[in-house]
Tab-separated table of N, CA and C in Angstrom:
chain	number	residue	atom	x	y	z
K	1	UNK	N	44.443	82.373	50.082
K	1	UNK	CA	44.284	81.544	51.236
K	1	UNK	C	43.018	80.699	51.139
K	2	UNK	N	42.174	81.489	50.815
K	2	UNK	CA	40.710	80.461	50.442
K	2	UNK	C	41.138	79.491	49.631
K	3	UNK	N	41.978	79.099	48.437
K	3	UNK	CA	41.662	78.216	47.603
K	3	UNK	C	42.743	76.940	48.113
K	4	UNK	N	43.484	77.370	49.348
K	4	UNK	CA	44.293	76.204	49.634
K	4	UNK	C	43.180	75.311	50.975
K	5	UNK	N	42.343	76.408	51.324
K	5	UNK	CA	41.572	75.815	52.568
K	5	UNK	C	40.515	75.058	51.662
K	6	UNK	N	40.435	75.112	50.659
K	6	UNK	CA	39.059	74.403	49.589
K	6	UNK	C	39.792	72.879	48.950
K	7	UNK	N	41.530	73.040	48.908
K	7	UNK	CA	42.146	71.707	48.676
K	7	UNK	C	42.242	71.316	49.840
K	8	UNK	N	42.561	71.712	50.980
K	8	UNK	CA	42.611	71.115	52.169
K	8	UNK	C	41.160	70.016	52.435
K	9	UNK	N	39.772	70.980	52.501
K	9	UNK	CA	38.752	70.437	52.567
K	9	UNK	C	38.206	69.207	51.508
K	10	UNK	N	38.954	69.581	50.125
K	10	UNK	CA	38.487	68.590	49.249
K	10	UNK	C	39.313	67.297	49.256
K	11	UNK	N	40.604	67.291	49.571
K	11	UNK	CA	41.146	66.122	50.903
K	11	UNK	C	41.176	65.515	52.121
K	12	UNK	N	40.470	66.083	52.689
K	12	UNK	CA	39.921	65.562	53.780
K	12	UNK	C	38.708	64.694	53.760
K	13	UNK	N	37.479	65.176	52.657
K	13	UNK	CA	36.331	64.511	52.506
K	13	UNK	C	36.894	63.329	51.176
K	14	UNK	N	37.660	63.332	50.510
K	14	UNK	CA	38.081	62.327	49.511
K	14	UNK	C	38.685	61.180	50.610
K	15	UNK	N	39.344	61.472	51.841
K	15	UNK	CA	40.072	60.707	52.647
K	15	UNK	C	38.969	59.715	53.929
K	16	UNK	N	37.682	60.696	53.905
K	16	UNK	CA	36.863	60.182	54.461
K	16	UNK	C	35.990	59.272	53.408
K	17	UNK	N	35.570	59.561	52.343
K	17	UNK	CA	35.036	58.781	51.664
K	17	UNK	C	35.659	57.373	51.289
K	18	UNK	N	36.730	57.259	51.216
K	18	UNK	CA	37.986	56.459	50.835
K	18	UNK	C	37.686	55.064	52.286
K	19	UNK	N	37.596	55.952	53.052
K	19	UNK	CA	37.646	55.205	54.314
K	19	UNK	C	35.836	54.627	54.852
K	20	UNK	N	35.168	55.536	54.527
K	20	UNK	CA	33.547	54.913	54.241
K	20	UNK	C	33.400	53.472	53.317
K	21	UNK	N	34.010	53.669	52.037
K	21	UNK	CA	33.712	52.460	50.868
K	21	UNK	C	34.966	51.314	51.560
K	22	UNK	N	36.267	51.571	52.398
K	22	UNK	CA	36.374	50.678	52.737
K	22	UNK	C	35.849	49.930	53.856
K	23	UNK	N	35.178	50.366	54.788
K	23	UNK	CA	34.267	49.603	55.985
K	23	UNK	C	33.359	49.313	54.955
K	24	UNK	N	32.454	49.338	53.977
K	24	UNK	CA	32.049	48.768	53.123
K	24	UNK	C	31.896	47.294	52.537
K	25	UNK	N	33.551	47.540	51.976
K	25	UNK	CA	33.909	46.947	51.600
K	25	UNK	C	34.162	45.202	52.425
K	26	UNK	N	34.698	45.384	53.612
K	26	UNK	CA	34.962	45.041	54.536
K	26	UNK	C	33.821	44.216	55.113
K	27	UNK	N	32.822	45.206	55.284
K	27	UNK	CA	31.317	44.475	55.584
K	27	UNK	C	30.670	43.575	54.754
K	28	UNK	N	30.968	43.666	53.325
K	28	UNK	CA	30.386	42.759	52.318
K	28	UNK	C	31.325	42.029	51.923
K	29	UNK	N	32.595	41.587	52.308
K	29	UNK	CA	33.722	40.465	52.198
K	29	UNK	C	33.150	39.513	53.648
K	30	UNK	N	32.813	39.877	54.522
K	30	UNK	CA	32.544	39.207	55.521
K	30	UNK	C	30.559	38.711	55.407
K	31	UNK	N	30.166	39.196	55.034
K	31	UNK	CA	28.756	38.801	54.668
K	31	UNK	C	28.960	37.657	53.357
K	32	UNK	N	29.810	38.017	52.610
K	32	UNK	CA	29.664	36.717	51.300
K	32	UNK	C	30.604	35.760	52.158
K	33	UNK	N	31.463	35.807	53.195
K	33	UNK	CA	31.746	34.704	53.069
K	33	UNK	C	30.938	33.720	53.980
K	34	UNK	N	30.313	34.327	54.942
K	34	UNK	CA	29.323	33.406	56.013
K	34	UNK	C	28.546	32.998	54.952
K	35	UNK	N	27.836	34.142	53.919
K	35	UNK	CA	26.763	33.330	53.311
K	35	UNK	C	27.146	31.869	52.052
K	36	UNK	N	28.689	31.838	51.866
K	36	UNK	CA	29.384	31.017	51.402
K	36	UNK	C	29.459	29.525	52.439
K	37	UNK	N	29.685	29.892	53.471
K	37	UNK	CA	29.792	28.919	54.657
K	37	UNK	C	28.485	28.214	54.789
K	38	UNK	N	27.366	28.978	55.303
K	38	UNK	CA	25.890	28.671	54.854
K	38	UNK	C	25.511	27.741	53.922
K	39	UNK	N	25.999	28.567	52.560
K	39	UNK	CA	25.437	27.715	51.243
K	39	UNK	C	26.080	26.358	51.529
K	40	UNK	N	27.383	25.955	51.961
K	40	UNK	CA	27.850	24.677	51.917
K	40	UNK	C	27.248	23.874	52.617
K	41	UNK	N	27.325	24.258	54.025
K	41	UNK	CA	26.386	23.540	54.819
K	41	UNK	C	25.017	22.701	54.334
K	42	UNK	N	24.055	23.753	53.383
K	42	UNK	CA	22.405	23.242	53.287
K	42	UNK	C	22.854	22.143	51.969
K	43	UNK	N	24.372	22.293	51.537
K	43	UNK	CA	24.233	21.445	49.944
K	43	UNK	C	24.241	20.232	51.425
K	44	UNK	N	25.067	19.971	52.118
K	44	UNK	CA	25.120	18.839	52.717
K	44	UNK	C	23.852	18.538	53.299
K	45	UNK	N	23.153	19.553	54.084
K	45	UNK	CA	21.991	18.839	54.522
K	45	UNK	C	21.308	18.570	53.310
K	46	UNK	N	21.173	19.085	52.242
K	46	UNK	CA	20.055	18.946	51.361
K	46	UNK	C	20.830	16.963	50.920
K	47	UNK	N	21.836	17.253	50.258
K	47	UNK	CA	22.341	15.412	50.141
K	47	UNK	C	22.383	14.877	51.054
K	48	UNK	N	22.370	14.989	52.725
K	48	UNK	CA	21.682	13.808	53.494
K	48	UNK	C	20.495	13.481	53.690
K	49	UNK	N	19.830	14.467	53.283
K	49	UNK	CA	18.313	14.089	53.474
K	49	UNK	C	17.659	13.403	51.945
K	50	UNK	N	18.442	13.467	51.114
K	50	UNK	CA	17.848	12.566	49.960
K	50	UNK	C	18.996	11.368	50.160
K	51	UNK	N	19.953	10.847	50.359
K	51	UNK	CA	20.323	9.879	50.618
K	51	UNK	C	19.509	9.151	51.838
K	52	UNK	N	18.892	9.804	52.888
K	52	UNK	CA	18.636	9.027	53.665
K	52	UNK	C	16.765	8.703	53.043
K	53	UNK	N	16.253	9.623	52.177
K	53	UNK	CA	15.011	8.855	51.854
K	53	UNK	C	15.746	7.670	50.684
K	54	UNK	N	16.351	7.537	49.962
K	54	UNK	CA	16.699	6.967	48.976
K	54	UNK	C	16.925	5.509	49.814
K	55	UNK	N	17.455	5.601	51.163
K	55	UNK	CA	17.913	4.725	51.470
K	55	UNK	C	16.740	3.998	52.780
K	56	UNK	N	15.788	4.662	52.338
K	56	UNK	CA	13.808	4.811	53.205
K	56	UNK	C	13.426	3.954	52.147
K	57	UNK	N	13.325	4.230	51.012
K	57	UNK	CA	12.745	3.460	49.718
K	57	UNK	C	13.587	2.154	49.787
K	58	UNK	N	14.811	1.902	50.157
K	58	UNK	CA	14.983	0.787	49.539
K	58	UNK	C	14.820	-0.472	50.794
K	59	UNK	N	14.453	0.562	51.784
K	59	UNK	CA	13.920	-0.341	53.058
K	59	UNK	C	12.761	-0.819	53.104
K	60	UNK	N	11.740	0.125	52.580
K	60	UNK	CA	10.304	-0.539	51.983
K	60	UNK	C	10.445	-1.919	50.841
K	61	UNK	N	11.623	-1.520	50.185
K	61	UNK	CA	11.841	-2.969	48.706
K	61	UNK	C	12.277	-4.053	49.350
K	62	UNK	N	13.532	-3.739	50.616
K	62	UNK	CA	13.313	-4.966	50.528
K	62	UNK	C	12.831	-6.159	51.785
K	63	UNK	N	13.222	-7.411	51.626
K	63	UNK	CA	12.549	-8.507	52.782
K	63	UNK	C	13.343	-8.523	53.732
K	64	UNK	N	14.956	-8.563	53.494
K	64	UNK	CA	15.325	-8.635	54.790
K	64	UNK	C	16.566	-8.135	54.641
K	65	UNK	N	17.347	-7.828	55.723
K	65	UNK	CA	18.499	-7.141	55.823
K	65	UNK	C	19.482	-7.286	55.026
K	66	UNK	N	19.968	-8.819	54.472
K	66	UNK	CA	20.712	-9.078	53.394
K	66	UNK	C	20.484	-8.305	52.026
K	67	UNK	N	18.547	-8.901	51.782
K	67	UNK	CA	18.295	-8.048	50.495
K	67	UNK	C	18.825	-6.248	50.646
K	68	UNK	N	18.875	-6.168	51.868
K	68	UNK	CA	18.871	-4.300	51.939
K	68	UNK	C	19.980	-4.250	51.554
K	69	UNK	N	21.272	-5.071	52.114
K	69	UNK	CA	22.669	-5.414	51.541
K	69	UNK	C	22.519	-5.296	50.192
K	70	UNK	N	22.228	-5.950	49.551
K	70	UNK	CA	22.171	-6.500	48.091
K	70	UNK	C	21.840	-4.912	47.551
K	71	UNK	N	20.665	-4.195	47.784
K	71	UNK	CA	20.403	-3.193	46.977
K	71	UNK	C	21.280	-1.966	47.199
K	72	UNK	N	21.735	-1.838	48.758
K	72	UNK	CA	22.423	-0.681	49.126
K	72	UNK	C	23.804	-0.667	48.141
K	73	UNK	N	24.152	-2.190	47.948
K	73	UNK	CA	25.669	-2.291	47.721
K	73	UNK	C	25.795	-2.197	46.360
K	74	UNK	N	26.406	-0.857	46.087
K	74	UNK	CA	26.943	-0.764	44.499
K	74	UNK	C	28.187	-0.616	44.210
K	75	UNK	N	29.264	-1.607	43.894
K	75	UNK	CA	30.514	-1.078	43.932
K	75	UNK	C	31.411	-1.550	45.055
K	76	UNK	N	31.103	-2.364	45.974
K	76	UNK	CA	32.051	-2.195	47.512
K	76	UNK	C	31.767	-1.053	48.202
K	77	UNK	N	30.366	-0.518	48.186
K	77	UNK	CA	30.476	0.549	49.105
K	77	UNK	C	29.377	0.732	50.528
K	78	UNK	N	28.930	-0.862	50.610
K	78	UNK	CA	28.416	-0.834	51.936
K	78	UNK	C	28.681	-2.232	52.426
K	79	UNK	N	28.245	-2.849	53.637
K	79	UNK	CA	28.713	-3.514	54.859
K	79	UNK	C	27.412	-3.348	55.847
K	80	UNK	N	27.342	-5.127	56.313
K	80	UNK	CA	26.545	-5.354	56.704
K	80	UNK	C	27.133	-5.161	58.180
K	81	UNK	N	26.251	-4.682	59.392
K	81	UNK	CA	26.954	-4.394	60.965
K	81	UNK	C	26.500	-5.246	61.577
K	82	UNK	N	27.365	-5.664	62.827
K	82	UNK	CA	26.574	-6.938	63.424
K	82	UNK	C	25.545	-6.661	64.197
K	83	UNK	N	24.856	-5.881	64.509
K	83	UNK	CA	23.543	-5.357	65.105
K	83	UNK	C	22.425	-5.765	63.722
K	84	UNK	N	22.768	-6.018	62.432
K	84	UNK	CA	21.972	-6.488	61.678
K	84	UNK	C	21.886	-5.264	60.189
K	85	UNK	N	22.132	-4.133	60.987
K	85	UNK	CA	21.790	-2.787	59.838
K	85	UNK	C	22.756	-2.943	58.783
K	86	UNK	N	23.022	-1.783	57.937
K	86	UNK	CA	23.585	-1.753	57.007
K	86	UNK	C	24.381	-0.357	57.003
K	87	UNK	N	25.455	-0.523	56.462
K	87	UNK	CA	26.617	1.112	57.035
K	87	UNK	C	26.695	1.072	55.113
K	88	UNK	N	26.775	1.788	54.849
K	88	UNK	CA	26.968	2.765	52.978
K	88	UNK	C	27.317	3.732	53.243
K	89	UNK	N	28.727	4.187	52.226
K	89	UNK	CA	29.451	5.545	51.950
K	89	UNK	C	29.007	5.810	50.508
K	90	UNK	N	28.922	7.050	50.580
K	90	UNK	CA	29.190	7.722	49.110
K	90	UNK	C	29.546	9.156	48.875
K	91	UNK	N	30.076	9.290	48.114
K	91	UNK	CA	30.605	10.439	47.720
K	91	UNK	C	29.895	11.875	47.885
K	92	UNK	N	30.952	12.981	47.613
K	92	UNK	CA	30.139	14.259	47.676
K	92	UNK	C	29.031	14.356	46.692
K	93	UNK	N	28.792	13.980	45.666
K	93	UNK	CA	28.095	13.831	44.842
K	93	UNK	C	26.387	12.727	44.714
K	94	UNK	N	26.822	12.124	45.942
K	94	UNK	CA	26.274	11.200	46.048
K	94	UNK	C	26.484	9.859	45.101
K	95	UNK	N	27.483	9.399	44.901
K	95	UNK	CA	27.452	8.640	43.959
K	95	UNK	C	28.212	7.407	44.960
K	96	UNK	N	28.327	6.055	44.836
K	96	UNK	CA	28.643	5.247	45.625
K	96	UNK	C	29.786	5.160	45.555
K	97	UNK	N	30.787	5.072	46.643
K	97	UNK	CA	32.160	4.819	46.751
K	97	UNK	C	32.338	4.507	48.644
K	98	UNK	N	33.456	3.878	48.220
K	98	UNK	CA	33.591	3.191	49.874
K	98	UNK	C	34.421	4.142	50.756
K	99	UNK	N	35.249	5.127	49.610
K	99	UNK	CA	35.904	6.078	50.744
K	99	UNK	C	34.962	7.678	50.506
K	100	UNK	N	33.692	7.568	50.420
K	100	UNK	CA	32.920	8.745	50.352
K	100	UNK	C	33.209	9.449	51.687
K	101	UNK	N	32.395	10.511	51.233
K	101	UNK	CA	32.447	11.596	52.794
K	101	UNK	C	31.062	11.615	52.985
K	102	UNK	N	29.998	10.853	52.997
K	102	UNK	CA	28.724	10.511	53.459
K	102	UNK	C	28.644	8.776	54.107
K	103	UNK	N	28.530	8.705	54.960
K	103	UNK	CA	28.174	7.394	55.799
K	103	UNK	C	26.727	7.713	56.406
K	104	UNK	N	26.306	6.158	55.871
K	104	UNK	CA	24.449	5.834	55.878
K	104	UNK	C	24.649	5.277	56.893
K	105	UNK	N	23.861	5.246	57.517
K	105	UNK	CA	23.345	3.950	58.585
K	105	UNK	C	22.273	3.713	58.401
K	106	UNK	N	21.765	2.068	58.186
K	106	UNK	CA	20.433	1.641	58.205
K	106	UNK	C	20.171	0.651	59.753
K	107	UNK	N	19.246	0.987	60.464
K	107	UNK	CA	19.100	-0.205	61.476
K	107	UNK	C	17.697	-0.905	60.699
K	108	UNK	N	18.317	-1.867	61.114
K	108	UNK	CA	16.626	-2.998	60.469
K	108	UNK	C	15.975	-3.598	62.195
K	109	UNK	N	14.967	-3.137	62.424
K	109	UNK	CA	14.181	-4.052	63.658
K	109	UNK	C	12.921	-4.662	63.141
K	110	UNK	N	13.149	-5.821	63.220
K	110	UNK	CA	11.602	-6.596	62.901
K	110	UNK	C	10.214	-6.768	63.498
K	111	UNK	N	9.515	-6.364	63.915
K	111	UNK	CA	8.705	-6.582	64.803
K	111	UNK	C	7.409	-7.044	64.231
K	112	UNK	N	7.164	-8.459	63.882
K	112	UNK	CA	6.437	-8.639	63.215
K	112	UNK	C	6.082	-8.946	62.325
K	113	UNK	N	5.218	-8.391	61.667
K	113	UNK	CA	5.116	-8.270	60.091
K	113	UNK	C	5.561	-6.342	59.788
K	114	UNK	N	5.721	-5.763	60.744
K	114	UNK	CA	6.854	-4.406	60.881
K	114	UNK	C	8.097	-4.417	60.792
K	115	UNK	N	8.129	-3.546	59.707
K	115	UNK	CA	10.327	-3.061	60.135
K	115	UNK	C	10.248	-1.535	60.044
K	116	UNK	N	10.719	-1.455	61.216
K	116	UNK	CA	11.648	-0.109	62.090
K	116	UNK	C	12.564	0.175	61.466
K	117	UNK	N	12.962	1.459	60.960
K	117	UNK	CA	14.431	1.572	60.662
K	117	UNK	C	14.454	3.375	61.493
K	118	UNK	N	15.873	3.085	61.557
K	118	UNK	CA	16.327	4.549	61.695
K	118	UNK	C	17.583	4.661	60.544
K	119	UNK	N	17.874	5.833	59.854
K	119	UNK	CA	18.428	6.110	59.386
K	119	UNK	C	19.171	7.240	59.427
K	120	UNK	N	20.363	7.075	59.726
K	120	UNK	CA	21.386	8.267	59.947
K	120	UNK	C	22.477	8.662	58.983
K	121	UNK	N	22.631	9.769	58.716
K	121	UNK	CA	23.705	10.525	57.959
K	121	UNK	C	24.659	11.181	58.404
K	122	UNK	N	26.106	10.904	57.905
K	122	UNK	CA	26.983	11.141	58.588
K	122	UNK	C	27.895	11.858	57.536
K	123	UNK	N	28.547	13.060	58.202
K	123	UNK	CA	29.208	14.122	56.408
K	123	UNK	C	30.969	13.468	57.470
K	124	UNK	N	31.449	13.236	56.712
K	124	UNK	CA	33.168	13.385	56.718
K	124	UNK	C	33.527	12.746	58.194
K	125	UNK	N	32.654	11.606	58.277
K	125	UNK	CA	33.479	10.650	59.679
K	125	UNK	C	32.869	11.449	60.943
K	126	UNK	N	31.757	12.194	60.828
K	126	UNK	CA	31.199	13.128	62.145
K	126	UNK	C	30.803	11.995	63.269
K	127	UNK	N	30.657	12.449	64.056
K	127	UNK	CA	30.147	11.943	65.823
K	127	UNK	C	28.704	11.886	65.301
K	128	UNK	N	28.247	12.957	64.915
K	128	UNK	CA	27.092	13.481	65.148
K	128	UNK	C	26.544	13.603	63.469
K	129	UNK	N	24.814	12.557	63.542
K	129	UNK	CA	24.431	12.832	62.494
K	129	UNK	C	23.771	14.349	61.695
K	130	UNK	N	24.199	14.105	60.400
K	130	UNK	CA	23.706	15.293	59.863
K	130	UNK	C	22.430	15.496	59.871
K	131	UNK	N	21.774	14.280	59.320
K	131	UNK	CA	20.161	13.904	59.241
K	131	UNK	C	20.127	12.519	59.757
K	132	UNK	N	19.045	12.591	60.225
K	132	UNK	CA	18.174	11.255	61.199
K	132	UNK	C	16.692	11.166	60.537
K	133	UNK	N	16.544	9.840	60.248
K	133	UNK	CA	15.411	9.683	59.503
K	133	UNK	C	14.700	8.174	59.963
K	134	UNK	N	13.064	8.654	60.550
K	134	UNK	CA	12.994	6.886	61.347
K	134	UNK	C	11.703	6.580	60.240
K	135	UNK	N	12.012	5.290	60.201
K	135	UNK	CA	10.854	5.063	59.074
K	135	UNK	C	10.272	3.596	59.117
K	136	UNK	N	9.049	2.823	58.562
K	136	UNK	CA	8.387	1.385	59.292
K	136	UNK	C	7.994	1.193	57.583
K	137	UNK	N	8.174	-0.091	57.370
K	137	UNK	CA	7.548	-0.579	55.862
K	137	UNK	C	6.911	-1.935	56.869
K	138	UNK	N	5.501	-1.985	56.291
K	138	UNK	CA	4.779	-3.429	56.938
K	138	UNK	C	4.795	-4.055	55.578
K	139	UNK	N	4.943	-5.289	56.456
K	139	UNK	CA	4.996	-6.772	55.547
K	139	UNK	C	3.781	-7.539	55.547
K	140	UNK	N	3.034	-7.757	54.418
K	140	UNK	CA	1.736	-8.351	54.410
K	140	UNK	C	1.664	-9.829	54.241
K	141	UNK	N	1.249	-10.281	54.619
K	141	UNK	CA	1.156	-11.873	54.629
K	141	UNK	C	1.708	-12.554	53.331
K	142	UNK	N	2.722	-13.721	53.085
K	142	UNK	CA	2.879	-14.389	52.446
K	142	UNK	C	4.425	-13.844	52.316
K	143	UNK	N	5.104	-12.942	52.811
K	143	UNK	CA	6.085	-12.329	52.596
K	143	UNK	C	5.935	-11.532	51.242
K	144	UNK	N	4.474	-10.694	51.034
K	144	UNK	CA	4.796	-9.296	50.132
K	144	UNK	C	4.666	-8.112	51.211
């Protein structure tokens, strides 16, 4: 009788252990995948926030909204808005294309020998920017 109550017991704790490694299991399928969800997210913030300095630098280069045209546009992949700014798509990669899943916005305001910009990033046609970036290049006499 003892040695059937010792298989009994050594099935019962194999049945509990069984059931321990799967809540386990369970717990770390659901932790990799948020931290999967996560990781995607920061690749996007991390590529709007260098598209939108990339697109800071080329507001300092140039004189005026056309030139910003001229430099933004590689390929057919930006458009001048009638408020004056400049709208650019590019790819997940960041690479220029007109049906990207990143939309730039540049506003150009002159004030001066000042330009204002704001710059917004937009992932996959959103409402709402990913990154917002406001930035001023002054213009020194003679038009440098």
């Amino acid at each position: 009788m003892n040695r059937k109550q010792g298989i009994t017991a050594f099935y019962i704790e194999l049945l509990v252990l069984i059931l321990v490694f799967l809540g386990v299991i369970l717990t770390l399928t659901r932790i990799f995948a948020f931290a999967k969800e996560e990781s995607g997210q920061a690749q996007v913030l991390t590529r709007a926030v260098c598209l939108a300095e990339n697109a800071a630098e080329l507001v300092g280069a140039a004189q005026s909204p056309q030139e910003l045209l001229a430099l933004l546009n590689q390929g057919d992949n930006a458009q001048q808005e009638a408020d004056g700014g400049v709208r650019a798509w590019y790819s997940r990669d960041m690479q220029p294309r007109w049906d990207g899943d990143f939309c730039v916005d540049v506003s150009w305001q002159e004030e001066g020998r000042l330009v204002e910009s704001e710059i917004a990033v937009y992932w996959q046609n959103g409402t709402e920017p990913v990154y917002t970036l406001r930035t001023g290049a002054y213009r020194g006499g003679d038009g440098a």
